[in-house]
mmCIF file of C-alpha atoms in Angstrom:
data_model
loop_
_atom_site.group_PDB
_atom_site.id
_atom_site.type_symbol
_atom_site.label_atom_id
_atom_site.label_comp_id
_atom_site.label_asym_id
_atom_site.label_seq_id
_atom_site.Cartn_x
_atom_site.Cartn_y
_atom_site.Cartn_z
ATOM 1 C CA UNK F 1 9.964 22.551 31.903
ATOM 2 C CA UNK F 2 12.398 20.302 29.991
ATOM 3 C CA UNK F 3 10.582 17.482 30.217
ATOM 4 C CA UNK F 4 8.306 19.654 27.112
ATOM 5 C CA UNK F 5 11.105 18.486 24.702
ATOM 6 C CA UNK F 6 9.884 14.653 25.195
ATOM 7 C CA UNK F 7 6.151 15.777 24.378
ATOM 8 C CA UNK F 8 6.427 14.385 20.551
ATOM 9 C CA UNK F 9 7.439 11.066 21.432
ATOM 10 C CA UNK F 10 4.360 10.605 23.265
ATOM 11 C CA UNK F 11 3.043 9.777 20.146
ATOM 12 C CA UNK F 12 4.356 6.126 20.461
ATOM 13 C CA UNK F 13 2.400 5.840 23.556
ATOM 14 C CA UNK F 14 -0.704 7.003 21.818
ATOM 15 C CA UNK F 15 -0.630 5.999 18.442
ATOM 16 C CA UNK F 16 -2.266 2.038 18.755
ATOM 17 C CA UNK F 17 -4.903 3.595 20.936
ATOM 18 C CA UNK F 18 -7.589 3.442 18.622
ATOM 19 C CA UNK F 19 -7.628 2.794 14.533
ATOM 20 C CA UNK F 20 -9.228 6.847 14.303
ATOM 21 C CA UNK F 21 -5.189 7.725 15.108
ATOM 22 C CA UNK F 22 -4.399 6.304 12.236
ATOM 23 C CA UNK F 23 -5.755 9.675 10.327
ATOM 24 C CA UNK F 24 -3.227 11.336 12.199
ATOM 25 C CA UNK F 25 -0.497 9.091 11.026
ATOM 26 C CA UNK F 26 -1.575 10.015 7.327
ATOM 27 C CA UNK F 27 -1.562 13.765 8.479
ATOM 28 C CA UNK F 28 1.509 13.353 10.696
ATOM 29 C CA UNK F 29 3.713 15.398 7.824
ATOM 30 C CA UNK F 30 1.492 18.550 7.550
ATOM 31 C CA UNK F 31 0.822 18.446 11.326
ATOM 32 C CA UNK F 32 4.790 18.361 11.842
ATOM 33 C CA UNK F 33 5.382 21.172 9.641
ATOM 34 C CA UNK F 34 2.786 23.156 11.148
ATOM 35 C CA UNK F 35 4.515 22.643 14.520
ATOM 36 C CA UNK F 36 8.463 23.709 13.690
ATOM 37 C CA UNK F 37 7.075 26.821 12.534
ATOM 38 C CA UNK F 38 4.867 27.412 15.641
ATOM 39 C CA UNK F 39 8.044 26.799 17.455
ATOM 40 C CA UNK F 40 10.549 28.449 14.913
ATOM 41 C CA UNK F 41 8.229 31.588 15.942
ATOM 42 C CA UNK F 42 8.770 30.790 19.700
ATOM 43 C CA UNK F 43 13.007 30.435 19.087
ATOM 44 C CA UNK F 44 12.933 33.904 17.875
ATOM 45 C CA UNK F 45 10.686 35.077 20.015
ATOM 46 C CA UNK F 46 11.978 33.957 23.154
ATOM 47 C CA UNK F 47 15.422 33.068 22.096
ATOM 48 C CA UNK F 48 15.109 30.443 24.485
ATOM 49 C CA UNK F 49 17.493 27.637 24.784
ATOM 50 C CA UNK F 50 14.461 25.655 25.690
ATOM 51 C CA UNK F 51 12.885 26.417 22.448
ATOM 52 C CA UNK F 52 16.008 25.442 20.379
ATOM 53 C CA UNK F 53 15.678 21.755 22.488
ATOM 54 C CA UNK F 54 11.939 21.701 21.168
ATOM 55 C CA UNK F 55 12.494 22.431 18.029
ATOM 56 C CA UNK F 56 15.403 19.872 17.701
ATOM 57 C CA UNK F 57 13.615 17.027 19.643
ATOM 58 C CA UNK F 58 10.328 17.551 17.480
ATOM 59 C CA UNK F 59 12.830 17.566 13.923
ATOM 60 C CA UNK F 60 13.723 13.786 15.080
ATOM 61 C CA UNK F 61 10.507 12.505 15.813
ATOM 62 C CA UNK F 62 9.229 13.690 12.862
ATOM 63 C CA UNK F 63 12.478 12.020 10.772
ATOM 64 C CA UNK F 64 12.242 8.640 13.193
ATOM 65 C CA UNK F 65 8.293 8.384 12.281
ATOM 66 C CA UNK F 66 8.172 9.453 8.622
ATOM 67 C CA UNK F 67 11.774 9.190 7.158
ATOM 68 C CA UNK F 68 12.103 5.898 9.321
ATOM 69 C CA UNK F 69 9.637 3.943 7.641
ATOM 70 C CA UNK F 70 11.015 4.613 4.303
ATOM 71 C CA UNK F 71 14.708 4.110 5.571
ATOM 72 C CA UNK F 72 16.753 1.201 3.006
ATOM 73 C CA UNK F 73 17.368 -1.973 4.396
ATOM 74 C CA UNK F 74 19.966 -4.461 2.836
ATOM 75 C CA UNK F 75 18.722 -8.072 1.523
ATOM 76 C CA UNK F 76 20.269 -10.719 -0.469
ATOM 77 C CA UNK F 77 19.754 -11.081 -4.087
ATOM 78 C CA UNK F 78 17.469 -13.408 -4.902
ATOM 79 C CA UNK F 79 17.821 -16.497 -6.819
ATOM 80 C CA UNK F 80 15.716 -16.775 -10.389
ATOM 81 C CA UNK F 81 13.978 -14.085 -9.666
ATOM 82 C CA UNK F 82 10.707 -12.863 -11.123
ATOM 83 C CA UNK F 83 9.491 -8.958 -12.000
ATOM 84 C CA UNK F 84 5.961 -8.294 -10.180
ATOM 85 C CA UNK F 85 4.460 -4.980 -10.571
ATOM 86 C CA UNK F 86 1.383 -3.730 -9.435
ATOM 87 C CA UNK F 87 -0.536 -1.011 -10.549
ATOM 88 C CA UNK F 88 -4.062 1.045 -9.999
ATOM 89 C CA UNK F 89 -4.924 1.421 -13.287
ATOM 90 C CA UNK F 90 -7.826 3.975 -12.531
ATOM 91 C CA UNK F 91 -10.423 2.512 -13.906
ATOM 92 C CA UNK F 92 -11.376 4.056 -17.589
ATOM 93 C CA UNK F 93 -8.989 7.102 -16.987
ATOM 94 C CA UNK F 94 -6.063 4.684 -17.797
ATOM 95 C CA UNK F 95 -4.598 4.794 -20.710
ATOM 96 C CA UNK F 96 -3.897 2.217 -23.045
ATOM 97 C CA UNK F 97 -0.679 3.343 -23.658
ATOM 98 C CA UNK F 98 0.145 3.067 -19.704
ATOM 99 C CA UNK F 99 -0.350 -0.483 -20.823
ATOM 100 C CA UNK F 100 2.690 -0.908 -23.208
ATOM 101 C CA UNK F 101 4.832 1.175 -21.681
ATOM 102 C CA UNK F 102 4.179 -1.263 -18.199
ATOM 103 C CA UNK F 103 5.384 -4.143 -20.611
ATOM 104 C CA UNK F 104 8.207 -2.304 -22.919
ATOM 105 C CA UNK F 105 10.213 -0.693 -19.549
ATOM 106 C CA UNK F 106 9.320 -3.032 -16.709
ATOM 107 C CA UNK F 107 8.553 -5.984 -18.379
ATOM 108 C CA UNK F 108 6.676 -7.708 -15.472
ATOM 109 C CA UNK F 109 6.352 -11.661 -15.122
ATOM 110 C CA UNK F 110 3.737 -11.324 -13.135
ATOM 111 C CA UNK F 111 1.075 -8.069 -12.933
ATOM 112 C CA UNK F 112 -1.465 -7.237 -10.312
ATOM 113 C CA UNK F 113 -3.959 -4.586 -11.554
ATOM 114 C CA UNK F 114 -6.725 -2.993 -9.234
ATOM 115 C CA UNK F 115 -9.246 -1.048 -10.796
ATOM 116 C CA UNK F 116 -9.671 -2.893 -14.174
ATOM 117 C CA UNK F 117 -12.131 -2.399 -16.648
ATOM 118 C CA UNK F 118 -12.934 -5.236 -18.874
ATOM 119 C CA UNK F 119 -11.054 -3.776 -21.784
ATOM 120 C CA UNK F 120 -8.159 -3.651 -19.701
ATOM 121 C CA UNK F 121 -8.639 -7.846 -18.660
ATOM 122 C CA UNK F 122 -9.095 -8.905 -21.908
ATOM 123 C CA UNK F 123 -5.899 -6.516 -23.263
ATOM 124 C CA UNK F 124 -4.085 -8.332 -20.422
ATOM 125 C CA UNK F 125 -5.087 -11.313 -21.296
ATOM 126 C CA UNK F 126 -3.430 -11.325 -24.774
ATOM 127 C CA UNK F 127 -0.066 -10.426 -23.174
ATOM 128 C CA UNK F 128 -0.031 -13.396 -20.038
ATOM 129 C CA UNK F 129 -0.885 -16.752 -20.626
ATOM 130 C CA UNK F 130 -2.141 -17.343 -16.684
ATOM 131 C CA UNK F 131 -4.965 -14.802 -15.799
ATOM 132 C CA UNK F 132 -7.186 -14.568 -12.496
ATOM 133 C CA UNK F 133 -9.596 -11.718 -12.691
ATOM 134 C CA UNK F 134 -13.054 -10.454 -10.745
ATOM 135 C CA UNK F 135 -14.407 -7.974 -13.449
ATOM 136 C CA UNK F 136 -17.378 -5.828 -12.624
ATOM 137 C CA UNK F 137 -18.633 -3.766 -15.501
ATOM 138 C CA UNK F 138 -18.016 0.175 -15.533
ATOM 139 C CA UNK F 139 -21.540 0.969 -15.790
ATOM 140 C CA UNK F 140 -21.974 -0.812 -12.243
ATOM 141 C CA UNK F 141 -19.248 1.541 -10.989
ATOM 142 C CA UNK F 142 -20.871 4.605 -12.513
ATOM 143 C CA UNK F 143 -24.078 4.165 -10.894
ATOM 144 C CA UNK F 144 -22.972 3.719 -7.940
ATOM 145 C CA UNK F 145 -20.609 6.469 -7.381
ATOM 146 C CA UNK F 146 -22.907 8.932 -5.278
ATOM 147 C CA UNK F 147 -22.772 6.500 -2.876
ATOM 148 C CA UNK F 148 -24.200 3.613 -1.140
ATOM 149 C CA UNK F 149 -27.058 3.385 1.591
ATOM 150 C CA UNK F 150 -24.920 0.853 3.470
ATOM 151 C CA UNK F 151 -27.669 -1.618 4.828
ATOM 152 C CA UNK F 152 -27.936 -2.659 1.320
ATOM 153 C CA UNK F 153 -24.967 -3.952 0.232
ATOM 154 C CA UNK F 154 -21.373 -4.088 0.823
ATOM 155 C CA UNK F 155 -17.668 -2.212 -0.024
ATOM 156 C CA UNK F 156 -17.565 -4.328 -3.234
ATOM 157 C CA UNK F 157 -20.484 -3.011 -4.694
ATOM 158 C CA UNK F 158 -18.836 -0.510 -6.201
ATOM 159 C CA UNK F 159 -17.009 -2.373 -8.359
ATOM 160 C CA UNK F 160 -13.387 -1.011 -7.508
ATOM 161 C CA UNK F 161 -12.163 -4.412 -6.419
ATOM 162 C CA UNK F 162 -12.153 -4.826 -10.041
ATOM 163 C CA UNK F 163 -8.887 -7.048 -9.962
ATOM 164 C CA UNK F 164 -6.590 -8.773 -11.649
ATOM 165 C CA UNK F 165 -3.682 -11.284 -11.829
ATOM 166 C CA UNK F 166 -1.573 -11.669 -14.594
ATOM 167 C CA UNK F 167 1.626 -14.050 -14.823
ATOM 168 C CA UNK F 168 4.216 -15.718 -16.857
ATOM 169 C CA UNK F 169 4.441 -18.575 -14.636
ATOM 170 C CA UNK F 170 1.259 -21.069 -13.069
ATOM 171 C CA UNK F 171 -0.818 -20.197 -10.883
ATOM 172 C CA UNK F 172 -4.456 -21.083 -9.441
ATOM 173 C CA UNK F 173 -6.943 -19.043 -7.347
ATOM 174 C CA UNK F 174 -6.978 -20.221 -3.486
ATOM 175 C CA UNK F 175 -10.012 -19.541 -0.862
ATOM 176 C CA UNK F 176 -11.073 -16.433 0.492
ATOM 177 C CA UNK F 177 -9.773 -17.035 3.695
ATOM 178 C CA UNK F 178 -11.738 -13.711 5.024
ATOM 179 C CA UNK F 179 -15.283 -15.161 3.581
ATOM 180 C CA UNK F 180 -17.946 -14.379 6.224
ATOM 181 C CA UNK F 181 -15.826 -12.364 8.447
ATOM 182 C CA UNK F 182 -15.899 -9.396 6.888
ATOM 183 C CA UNK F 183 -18.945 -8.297 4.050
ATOM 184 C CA UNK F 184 -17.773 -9.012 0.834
ATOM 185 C CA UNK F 185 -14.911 -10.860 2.123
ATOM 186 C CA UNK F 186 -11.173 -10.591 0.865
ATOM 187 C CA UNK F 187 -10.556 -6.971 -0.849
ATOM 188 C CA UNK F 188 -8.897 -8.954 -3.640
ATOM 189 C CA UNK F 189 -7.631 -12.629 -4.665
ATOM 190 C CA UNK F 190 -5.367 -15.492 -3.091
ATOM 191 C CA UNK F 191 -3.696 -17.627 -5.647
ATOM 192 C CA UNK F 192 -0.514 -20.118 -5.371
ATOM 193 C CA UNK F 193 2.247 -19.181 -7.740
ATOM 194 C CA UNK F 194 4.912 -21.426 -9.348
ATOM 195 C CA UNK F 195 7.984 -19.373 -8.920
ATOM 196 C CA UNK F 196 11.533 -21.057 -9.779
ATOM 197 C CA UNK F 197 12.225 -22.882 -6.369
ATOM 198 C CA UNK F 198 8.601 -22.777 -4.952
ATOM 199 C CA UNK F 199 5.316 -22.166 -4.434
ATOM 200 C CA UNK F 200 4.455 -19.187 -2.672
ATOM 201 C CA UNK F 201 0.625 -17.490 -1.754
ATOM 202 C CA UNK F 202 -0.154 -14.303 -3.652
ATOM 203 C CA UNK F 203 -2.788 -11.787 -1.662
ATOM 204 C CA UNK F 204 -3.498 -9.262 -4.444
ATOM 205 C CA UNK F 205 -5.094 -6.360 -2.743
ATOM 206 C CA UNK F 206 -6.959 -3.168 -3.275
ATOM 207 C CA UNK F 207 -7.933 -2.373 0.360
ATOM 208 C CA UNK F 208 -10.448 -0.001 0.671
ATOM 209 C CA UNK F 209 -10.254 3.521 1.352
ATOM 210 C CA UNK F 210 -10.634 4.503 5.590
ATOM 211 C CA UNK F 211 -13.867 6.515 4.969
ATOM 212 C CA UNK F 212 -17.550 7.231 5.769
ATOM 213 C CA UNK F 213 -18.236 3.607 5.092
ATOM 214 C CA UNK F 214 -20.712 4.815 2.770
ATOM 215 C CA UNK F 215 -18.838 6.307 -0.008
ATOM 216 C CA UNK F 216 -17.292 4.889 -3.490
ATOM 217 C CA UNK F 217 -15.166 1.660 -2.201
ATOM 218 C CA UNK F 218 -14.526 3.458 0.895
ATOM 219 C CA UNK F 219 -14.688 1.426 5.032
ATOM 220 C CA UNK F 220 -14.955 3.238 8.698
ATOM 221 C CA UNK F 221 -11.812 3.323 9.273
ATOM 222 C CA UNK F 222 -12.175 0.694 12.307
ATOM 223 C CA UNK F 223 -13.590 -1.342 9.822
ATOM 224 C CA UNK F 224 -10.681 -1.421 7.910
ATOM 225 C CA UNK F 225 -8.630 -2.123 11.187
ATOM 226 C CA UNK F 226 -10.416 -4.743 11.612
ATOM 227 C CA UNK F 227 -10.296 -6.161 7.880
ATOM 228 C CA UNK F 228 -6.427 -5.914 8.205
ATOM 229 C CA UNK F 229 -6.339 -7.814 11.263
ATOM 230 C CA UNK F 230 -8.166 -10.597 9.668
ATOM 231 C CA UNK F 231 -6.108 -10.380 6.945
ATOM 232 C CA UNK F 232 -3.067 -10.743 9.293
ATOM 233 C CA UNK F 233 -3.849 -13.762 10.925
ATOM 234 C CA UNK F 234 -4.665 -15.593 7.551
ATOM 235 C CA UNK F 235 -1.234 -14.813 6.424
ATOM 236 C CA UNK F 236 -0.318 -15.834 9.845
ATOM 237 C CA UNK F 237 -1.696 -19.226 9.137
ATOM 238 C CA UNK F 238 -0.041 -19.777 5.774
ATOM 239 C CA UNK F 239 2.271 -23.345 5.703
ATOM 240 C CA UNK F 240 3.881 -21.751 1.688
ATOM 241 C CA UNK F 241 5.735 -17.858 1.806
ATOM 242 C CA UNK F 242 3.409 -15.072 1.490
ATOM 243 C CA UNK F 243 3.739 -11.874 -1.098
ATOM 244 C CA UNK F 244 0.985 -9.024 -0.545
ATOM 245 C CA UNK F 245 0.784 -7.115 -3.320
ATOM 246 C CA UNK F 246 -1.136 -4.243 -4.367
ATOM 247 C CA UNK F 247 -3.310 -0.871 -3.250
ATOM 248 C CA UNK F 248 -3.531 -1.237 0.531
ATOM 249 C CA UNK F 249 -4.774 1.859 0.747
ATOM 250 C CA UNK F 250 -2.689 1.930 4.352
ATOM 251 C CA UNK F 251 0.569 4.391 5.052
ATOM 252 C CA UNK F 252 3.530 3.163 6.130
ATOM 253 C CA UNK F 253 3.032 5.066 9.521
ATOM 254 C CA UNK F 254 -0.237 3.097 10.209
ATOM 255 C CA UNK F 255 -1.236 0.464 12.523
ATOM 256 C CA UNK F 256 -2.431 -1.242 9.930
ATOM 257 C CA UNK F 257 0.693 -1.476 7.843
ATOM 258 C CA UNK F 258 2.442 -2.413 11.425
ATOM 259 C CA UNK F 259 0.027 -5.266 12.067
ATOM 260 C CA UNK F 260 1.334 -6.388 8.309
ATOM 261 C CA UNK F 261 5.007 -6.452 9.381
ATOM 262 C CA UNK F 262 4.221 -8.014 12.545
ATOM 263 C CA UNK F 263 3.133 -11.081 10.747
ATOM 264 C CA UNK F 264 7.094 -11.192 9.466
ATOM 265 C CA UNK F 265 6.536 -10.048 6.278
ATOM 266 C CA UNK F 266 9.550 -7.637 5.044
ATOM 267 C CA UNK F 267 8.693 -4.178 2.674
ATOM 268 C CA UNK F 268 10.241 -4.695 -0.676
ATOM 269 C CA UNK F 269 10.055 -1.598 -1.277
ATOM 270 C CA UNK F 270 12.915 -0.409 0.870
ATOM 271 C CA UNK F 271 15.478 -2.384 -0.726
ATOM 272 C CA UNK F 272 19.393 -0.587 -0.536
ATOM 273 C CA UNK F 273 17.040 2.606 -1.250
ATOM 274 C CA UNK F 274 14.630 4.569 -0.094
ATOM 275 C CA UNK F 275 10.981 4.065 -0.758
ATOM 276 C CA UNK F 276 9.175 6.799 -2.985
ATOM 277 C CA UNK F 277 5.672 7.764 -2.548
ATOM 278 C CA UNK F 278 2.838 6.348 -4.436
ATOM 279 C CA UNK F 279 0.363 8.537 -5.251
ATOM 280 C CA UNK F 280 0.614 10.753 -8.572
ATOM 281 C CA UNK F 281 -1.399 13.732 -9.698
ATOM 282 C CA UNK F 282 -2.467 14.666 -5.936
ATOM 283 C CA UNK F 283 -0.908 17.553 -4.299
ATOM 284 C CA UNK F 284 -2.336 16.510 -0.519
ATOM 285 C CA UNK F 285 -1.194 12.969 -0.978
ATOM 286 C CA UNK F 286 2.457 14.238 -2.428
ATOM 287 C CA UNK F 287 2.193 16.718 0.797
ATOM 288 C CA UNK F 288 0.702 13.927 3.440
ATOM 289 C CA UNK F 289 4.033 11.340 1.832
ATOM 290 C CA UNK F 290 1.185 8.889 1.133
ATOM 291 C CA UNK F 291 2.979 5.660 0.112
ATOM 292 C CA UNK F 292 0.160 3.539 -0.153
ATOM 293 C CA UNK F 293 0.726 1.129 -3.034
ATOM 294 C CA UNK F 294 3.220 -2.032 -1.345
ATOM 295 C CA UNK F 295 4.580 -5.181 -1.912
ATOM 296 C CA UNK F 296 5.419 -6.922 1.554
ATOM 297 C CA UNK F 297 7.126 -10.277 0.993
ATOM 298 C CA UNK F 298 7.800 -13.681 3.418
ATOM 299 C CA UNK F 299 11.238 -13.815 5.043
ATOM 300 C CA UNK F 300 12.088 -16.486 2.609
ATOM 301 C CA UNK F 301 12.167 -14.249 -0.107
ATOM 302 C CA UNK F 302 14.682 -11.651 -1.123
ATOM 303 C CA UNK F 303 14.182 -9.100 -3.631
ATOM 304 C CA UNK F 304 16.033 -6.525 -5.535
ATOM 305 C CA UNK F 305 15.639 -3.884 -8.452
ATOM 306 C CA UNK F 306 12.452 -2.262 -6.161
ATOM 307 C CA UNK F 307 11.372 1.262 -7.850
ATOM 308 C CA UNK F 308 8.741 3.261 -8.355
ATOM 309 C CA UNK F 309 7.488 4.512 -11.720
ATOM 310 C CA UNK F 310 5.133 7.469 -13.174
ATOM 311 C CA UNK F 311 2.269 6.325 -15.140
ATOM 312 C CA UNK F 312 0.947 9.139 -17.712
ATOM 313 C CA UNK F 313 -3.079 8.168 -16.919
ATOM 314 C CA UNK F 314 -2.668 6.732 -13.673
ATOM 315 C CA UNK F 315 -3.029 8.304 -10.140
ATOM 316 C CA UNK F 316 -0.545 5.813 -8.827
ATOM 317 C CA UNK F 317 2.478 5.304 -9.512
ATOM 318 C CA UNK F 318 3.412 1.640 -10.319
ATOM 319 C CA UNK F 319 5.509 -0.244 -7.950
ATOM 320 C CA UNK F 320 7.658 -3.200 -9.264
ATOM 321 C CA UNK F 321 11.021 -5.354 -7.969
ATOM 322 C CA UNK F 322 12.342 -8.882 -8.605
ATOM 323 C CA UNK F 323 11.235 -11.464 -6.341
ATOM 324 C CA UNK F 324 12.771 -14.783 -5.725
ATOM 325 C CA UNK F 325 13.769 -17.360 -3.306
ATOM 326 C CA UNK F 326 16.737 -16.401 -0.979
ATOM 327 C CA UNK F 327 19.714 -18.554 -1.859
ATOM 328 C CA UNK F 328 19.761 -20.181 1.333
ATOM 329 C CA UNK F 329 16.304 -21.346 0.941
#
């Protein structure tokens, strides 16, 4: 009978099954909570010794695979670094004034945006003098959003890819190294950036959503698995360090957001603190600790000043931290 108390870690046996259990990574916190008071009931009901050992075992597996990921880790300052923030800008629901207080309190260098309307590109536009941008007009994305009869087109016909990179320094748009593997190809752009000390590759992402596959910029979730694992071994293949960037629509408990890390790439996020959540204005997502927004960076990078900021308009909260070259690079 006291084996029972090793029943939640079986979860790390389970868990890269199949890409469906990565729903019950995103529901992992409500599921936990349901279960220490199914077995706070059992402690007083039995006052069982065996009970207390549950209950104890299950409150560690449930810090080790939600707390953990968050956990801060400790990197080096870099050298020169660079602000990059990244931000879903929710389409026409943003505000404008989202947009100057992005510049006036974190005062990026260099800006992804997901989401953009052209209003929003052309406002950007005026305040960076490097731009990459795929635009597709709101009244594409309005028609569409009852859905799409998936035989006759793909996730980017929606129009939610609408993305954006903005930058104080150089930079140029790179292949899609994802064209013809998956439809529609690479949820966002690839662009080398001039940073002080390098070049590095830029994957500005908005990932879509593990769905119906039918829905508003939405994928079957095995779909998406598989999208991600493309996208891994491109980043694999990269000669210059890599920064990802943007919406990945993936939680930090995933397989997905493992398959990221396993390519060596290092959560920014985490840096001497822990990371926040992402999503803003949504009670589920504040309940599920959906931190879907990232910025993963090369090991050649180090990064500090990571946070996590409210946006009035928004429905995510921005993520931004300096970025540089480690100084023994």
């Amino acid at each position: 009978r006291w084996l029972t108390v090793l029943i939640p870690w079986l979860w790390f046996v389970i868990r890269d099954l199949h890409p469906i259990m990565d729903y019950a990574a995103l529901a992992l916190p409500v599921i936990g909570a349901a279960a220490l008071l199914l077995i706070a009931h059992f402690v007083l009901a039995k006052r069982s010794l065996l009970w207390v050992a549950i209950g104890a075992s299950t409150s560690i597996f449930l810090l080790a695979t939600i707390v953990g990921p968050m956990r801060p880790t400790d990197r080096p300052d870099p050298v020169a670094p660079v602000r990059m923030t990244s931000v879903n800008l929710g389409g026409q629901w943003f505000s404008f004034n989202d947009l100057g207080y992005l510049h006036q309190w974190m005062e990026p260098n260099l800006l992804v945006g997901s989401e953009l309307t052209q209003a929003h590109d052309e406002e950007m536009r005026k305040r960076f003098p490097h731009a990459i941008s795929d635009i597709v007009p709101l009244s594409r994305t309005q028609a569409n959003r009852d859905g799409l009869g998936p035989q006759t087109d793909d996730y980017r016909a929606f129009g939610f890819p609408s993305i954006g990179v903005y930058s104080d320094h150089p930079l140029v748009r790179l292949s899609d190294p994802l064209a013809g593997t998956i439809d529609g190809g690479l949820p966002g752009i690839r662009a080398r950036v001039q940073l002080p000390g390098g070049d590095v590759v830029l994957y500005a992402l908005h990932v879509p959503r593990p769905g119906s596959g039918d829905g508003p910029y939405d994928l079957r979730i095995t779909d998406q698995s598989r999208m991600i694992d493309e996208l891994a071994d491109a980043i694999e293949s990269e000669d210059l360090p890599v920064i990802v960037l943007g919406d990945l629509n993936l939680v930090d408990r995933s397989e997905s957001y493992r398959d990221l890390r396993g390519t060596g790439l290092i959560d920014a996020m985490r840096e001497e603190q822990f990371a926040d959540v992402t999503r803003h204005g949504d009670f589920l997502y504040s309940l599920l600790l959906a931190r879907i927004d990232h910025l993963l960076i090369s090991k050649e990078l180090c990064v500090t000043n990571a946070l996590t900021d409210h946006l009035a308009y928004s429905d995510h909260r921005a993520v931004r931290a300096d970025i540089g070259f480690c100084a023994d690079n």
